[in-house]
Short mmCIF file of C-alpha atoms in Angstrom, two decimals:
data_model
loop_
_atom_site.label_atom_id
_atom_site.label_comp_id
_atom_site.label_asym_id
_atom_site.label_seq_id
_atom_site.Cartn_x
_atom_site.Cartn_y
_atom_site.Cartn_z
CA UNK H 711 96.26 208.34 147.32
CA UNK H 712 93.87 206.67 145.01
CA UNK H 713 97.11 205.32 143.15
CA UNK H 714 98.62 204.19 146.42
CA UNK H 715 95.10 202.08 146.69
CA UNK H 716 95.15 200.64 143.26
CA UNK H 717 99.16 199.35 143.23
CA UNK H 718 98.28 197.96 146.96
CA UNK H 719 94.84 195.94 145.47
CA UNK H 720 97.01 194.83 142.41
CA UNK H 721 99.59 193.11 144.46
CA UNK H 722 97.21 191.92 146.96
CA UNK H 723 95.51 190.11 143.83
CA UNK H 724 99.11 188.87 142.74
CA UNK H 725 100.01 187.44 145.90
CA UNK H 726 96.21 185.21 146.44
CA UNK H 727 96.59 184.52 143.04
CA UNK H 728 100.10 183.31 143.84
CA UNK H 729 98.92 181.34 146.65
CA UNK H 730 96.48 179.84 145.62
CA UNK H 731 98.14 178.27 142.91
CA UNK H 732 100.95 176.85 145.32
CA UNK H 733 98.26 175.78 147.89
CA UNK H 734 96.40 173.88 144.90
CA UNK H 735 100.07 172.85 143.18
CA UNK H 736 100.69 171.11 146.84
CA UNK H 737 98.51 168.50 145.96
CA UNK H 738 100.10 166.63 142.81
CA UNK H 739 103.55 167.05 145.40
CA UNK H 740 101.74 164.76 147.84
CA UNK H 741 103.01 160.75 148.19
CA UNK H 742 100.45 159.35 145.82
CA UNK H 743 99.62 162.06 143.71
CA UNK H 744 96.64 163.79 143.95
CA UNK H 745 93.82 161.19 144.13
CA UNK H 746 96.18 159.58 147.18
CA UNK H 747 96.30 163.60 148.95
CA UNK H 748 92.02 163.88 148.42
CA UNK H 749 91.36 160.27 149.18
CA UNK H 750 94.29 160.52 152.24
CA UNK H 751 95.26 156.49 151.63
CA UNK H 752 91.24 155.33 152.06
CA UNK H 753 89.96 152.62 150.22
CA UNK H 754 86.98 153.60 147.90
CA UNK H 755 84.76 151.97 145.63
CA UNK H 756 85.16 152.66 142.05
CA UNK H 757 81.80 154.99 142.16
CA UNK H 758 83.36 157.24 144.75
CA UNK H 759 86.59 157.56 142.69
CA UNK H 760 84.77 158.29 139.94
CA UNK H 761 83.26 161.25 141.79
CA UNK H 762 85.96 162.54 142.66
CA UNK H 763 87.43 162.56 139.92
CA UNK H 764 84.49 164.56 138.50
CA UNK H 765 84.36 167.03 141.07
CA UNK H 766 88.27 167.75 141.33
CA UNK H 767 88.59 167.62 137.48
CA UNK H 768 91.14 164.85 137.76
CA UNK H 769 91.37 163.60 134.25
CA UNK H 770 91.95 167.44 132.90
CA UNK H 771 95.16 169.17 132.26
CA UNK H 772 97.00 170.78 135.82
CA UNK H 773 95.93 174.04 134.53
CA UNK H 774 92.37 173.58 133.68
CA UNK H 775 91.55 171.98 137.16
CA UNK H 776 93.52 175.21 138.66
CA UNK H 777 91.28 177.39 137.36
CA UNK H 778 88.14 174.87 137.34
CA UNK H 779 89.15 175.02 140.67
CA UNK H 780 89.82 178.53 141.14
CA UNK H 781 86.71 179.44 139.69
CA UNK H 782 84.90 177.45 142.17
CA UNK H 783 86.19 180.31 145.18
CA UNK H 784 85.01 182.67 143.08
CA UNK H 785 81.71 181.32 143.09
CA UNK H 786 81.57 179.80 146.59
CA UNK H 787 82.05 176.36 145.93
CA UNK H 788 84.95 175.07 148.09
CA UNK H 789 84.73 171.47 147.25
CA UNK H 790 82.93 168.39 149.53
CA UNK H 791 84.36 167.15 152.95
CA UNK H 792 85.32 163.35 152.28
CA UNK H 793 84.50 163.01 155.99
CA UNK H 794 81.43 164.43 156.47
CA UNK H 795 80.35 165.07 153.38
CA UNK H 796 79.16 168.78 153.87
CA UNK H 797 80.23 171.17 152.03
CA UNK H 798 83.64 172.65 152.75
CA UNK H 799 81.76 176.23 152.75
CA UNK H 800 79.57 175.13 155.60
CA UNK H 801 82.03 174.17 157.80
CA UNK H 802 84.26 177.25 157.40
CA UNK H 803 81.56 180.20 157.92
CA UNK H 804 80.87 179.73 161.11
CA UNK H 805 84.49 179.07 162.26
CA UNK H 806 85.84 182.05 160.56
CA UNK H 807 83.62 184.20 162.50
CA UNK H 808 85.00 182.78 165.63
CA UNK H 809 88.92 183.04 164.61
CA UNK H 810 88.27 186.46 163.55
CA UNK H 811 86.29 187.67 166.90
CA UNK H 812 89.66 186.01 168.58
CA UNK H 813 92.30 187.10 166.74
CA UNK H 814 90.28 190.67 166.12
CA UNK H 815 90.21 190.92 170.32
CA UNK H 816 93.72 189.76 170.93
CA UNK H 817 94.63 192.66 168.13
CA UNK H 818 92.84 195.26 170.54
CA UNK H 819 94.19 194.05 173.52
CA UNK H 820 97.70 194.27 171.85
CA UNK H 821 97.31 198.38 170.60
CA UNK H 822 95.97 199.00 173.91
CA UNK H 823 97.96 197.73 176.26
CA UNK H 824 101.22 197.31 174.37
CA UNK H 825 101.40 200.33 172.70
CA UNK H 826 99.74 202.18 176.40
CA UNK H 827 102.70 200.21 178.16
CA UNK H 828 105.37 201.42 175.99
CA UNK H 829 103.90 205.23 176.11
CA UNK H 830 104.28 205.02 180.10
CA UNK H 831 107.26 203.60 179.91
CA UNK H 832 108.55 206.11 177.73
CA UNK H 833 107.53 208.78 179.77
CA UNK H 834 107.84 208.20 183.17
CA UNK H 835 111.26 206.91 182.91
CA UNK H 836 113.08 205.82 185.85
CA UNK H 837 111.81 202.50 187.71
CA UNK H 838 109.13 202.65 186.02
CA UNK H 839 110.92 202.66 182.78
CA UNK H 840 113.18 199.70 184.10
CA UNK H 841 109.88 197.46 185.55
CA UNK H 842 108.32 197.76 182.45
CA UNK H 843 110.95 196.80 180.13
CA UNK H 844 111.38 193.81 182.85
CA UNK H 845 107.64 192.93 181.95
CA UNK H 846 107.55 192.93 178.57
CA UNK H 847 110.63 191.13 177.87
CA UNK H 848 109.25 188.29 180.21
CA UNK H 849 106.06 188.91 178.23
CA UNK H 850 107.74 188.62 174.39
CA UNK H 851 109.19 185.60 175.94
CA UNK H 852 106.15 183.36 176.89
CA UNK H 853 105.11 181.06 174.24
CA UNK H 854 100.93 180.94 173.22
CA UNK H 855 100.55 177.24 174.57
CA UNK H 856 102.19 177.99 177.97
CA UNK H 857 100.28 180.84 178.30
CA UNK H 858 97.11 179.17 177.39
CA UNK H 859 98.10 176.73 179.95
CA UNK H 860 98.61 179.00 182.69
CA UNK H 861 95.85 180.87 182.18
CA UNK H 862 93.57 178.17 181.74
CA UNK H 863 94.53 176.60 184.90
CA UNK H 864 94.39 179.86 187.66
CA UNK H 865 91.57 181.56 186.20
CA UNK H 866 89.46 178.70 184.50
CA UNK H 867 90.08 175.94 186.40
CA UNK H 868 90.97 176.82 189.97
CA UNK H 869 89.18 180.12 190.12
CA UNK H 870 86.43 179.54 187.88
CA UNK H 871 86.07 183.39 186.48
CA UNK H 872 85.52 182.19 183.03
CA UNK H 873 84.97 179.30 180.79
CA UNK H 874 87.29 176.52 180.28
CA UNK H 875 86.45 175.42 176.78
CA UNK H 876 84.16 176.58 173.83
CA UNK H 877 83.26 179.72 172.20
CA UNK H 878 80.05 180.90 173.48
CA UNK H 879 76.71 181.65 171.87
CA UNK H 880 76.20 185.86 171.01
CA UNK H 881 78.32 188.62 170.82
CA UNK H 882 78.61 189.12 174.87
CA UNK H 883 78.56 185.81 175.27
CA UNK H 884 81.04 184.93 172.79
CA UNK H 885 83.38 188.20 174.20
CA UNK H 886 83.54 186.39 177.55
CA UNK H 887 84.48 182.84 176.42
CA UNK H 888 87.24 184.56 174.08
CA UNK H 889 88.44 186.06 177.10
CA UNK H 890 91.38 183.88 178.31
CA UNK H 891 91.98 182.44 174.66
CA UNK H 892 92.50 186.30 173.72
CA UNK H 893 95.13 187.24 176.10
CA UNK H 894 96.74 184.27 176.18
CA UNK H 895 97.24 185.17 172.15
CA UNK H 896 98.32 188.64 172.67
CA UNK H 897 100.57 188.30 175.60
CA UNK H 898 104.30 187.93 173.99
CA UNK H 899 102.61 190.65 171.25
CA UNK H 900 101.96 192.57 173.87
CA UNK H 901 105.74 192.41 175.22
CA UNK H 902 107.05 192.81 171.59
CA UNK H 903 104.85 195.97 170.45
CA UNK H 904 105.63 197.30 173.88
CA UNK H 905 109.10 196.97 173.51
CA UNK H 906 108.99 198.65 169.93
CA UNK H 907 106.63 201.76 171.22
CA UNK H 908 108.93 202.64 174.17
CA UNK H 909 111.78 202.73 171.74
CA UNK H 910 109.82 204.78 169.10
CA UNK H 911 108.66 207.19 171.77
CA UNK H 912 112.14 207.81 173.30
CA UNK H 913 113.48 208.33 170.06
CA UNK H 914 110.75 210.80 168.85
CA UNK H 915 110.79 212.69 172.53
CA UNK H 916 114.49 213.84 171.95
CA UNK H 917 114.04 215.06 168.69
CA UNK H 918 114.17 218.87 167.92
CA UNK H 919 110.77 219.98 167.52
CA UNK H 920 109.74 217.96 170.45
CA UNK H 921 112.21 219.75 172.54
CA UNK H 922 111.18 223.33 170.82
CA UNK H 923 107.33 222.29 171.60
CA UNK H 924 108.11 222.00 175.24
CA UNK H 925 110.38 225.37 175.52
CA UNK H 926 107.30 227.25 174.30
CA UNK H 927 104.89 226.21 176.93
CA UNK H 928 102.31 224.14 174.88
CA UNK H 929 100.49 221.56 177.13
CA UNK H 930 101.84 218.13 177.80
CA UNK H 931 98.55 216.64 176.35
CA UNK H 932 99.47 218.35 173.01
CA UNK H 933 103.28 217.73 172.93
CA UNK H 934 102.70 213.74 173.70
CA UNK H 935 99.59 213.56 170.87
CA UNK H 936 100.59 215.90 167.99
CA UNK H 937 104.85 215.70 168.03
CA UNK H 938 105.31 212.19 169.92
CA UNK H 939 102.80 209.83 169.53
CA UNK H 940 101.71 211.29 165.97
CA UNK H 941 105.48 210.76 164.44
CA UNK H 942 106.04 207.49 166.08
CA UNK H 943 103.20 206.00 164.61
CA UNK H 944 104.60 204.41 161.26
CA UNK H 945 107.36 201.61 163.26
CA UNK H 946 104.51 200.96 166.12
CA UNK H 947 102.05 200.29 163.29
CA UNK H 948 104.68 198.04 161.41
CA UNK H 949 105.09 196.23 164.71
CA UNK H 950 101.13 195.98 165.29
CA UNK H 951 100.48 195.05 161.79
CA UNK H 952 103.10 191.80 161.79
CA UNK H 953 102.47 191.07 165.20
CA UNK H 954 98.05 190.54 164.10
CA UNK H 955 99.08 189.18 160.81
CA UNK H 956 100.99 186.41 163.26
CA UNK H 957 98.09 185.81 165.17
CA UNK H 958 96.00 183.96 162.44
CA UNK H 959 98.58 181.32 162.45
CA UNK H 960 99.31 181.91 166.70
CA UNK H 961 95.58 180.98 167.04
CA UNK H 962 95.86 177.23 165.84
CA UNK H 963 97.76 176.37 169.41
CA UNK H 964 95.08 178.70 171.34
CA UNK H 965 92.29 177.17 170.28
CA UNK H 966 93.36 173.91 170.49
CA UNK H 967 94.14 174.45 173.90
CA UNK H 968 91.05 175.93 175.11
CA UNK H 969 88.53 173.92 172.54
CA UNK H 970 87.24 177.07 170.76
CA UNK H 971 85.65 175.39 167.28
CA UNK H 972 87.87 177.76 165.17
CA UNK H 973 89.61 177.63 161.80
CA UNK H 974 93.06 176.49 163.65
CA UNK H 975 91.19 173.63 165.37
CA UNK H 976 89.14 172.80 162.41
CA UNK H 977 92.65 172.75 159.87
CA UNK H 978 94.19 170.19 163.49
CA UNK H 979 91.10 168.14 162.72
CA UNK H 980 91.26 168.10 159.18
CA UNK H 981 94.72 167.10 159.07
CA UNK H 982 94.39 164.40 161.60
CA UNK H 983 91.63 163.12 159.09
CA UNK H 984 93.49 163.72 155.80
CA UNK H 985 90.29 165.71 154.69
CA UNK H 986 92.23 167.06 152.39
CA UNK H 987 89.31 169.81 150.69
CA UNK H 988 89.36 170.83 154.08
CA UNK H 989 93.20 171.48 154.88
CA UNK H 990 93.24 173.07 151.24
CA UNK H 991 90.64 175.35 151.86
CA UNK H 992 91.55 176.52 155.76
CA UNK H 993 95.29 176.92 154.24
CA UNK H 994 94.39 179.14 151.25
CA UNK H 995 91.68 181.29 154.07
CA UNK H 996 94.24 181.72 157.15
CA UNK H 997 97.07 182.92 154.24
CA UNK H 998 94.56 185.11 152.88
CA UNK H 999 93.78 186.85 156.24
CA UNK H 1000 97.95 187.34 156.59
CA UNK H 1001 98.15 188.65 153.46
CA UNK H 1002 95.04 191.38 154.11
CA UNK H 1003 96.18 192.27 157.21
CA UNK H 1004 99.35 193.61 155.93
CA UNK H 1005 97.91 195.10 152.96
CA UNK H 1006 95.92 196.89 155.31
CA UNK H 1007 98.88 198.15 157.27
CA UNK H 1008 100.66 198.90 153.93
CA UNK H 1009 97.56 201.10 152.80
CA UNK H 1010 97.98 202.93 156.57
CA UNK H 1011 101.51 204.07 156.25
CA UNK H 1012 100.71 206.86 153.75
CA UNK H 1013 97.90 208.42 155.80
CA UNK H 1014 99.82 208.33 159.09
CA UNK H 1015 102.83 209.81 157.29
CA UNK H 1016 102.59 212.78 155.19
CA UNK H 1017 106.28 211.98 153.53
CA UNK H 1018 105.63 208.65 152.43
CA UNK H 1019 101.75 209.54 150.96
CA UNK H 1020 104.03 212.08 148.54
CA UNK H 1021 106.89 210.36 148.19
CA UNK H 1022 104.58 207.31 146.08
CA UNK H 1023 102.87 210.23 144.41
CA UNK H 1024 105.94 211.28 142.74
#
């Protein structure tokens, strides 16, 4: 297991690595090279050009401003906002606390109820079976601004059960104006993870030990929990993980719509600016949190599958 671990950190390094250096490399691909991509096309004096081209180590080699660069993440400095001229690092930290309570409550919302809806579904069978499928295929099919729309409109606006805009100040607080922006996020998730559970389970439920479980008496509880929902695990996790990995980039429309000061409205704002340290920085951050979530998932498979935990230990 510890091996599993170690391969799963040293490709996770790779692929930042990776990415970072194409994030950076984007800027010398911009119209006007890269003092045109930092300054976005504004007119500066000769002083400010000269600053910049101290702090983005313009007159170096490409490779010693990547790494000049690069070790700047490693040491927290993330360059200077040409529009406001605060560091990039204060205008990320407490954004990324919001996207993450967001996209970390839509990911709840989408085990619970997506992989619950498939599970009943599954089960029950019948009508049931047939209303549910109904649901979540109308559910995978609604897009996040629609949603955010709708949602925004009957319970916001004509309603008035929770906030229309913002993010709240506290935990509770911040839980109940994340509310609408959350389901609005995890609603076609929910419709695709349910989709993928019900299948999982009905495959799993037919199977031969399943069948022998249930002609020796043991209780329902334990035939759903330890044969079931235990084997179907590894394609509803695959599901989950791509599904929350697609909600860091899902949550740029969200909280536009709903004006939630997150990373995806701050990266709108920045590019609307052509704050370029900005975009740069929110780019290399929301890949990052893609890339961990499905290193994550990767590092899950072998503890919620016996076969595949020896099969990498061979």
């Amino acid at each position: 297991m510890i091996r599993i671990i170690a391969l799963r950190l040293v490709r996770l390094v790779i692929t930042m690595l990776v990415c970072s250096f194409v994030v950076y490399g984007a800027l010398y691909l911009a119209p006007g090279g890269a003092m045109g991509a930092i300054t976005g096309g504004r007119i500066l004096s000769k002083a400010d050009q000269a600053e910049i081209v101290r702090i983005y180590h313009l007159n170096e080699p490409f490779l010693q401003r990547y790494f000049a660069w690069l070790q700047g993440l490693f040491t927290g400095d993330f360059g200077i906002s040409l529009v406001s001229r605060e560091p990039v690092v204060a205008l990320i930290e407490p954004r990324l606390v919001t996207t993450a309570m967001l996209v970390g409550y839509s990911g709840m919302l989408i085990i619970v109820l997506g992989v619950g809806i498939g599970l009943f579904a599954a089960l029950r069978g019948g009508a049931s079976d047939r209303i549910s499928v109904m649901a979540m295929s109308g559910l995978a099919a609604v897009p996040a601004f629609l949603a955010s729309s709708i949602l925004l409109f009957v319970f916001a606006v004509s309603l008035g059960w929770f906030p229309s805009f913002g993010a709240g100040g506290g935990f509770v607080d911040r839980l109940y104006h994340l509310t609408l922006p959350a389901v609005a996020l995890a609603l076609a998730s929910i419709g695709y993870v349910g989709r993928i559970s019900r299948a999982s389970f009905n495959e799993e439920k037919n199977r031969d030990h399943v069948q022998t479980a249930v002609s020796r008496g043991l209780p329902r509880r334990s035939v759903i929990g330890s044969h079931i929902l235990r084997n179907s695990l590894v394609p509803i996790a695959t599901s989950v993980g791509i599904t929350i990995a697609g909600l860091i980039a899902g949550s740029v429309v969200v909280e536009q719509v709903f004006a939630v000061n997150g990373l995806g409205s701050l990266l709108i704002k920045a590019v609307d600016e052509k704050d370029f340290a900005v975009v740069q920085i929110v780019t290399l951050v929301l890949v990052a949190g893609f890339v961990i979530v499905n290193t994550i998932v990767d590092l899950l498979y072998p503890l919620l599958d016996p076969r595949i935990r020896k099969a990498a230990t061979r």
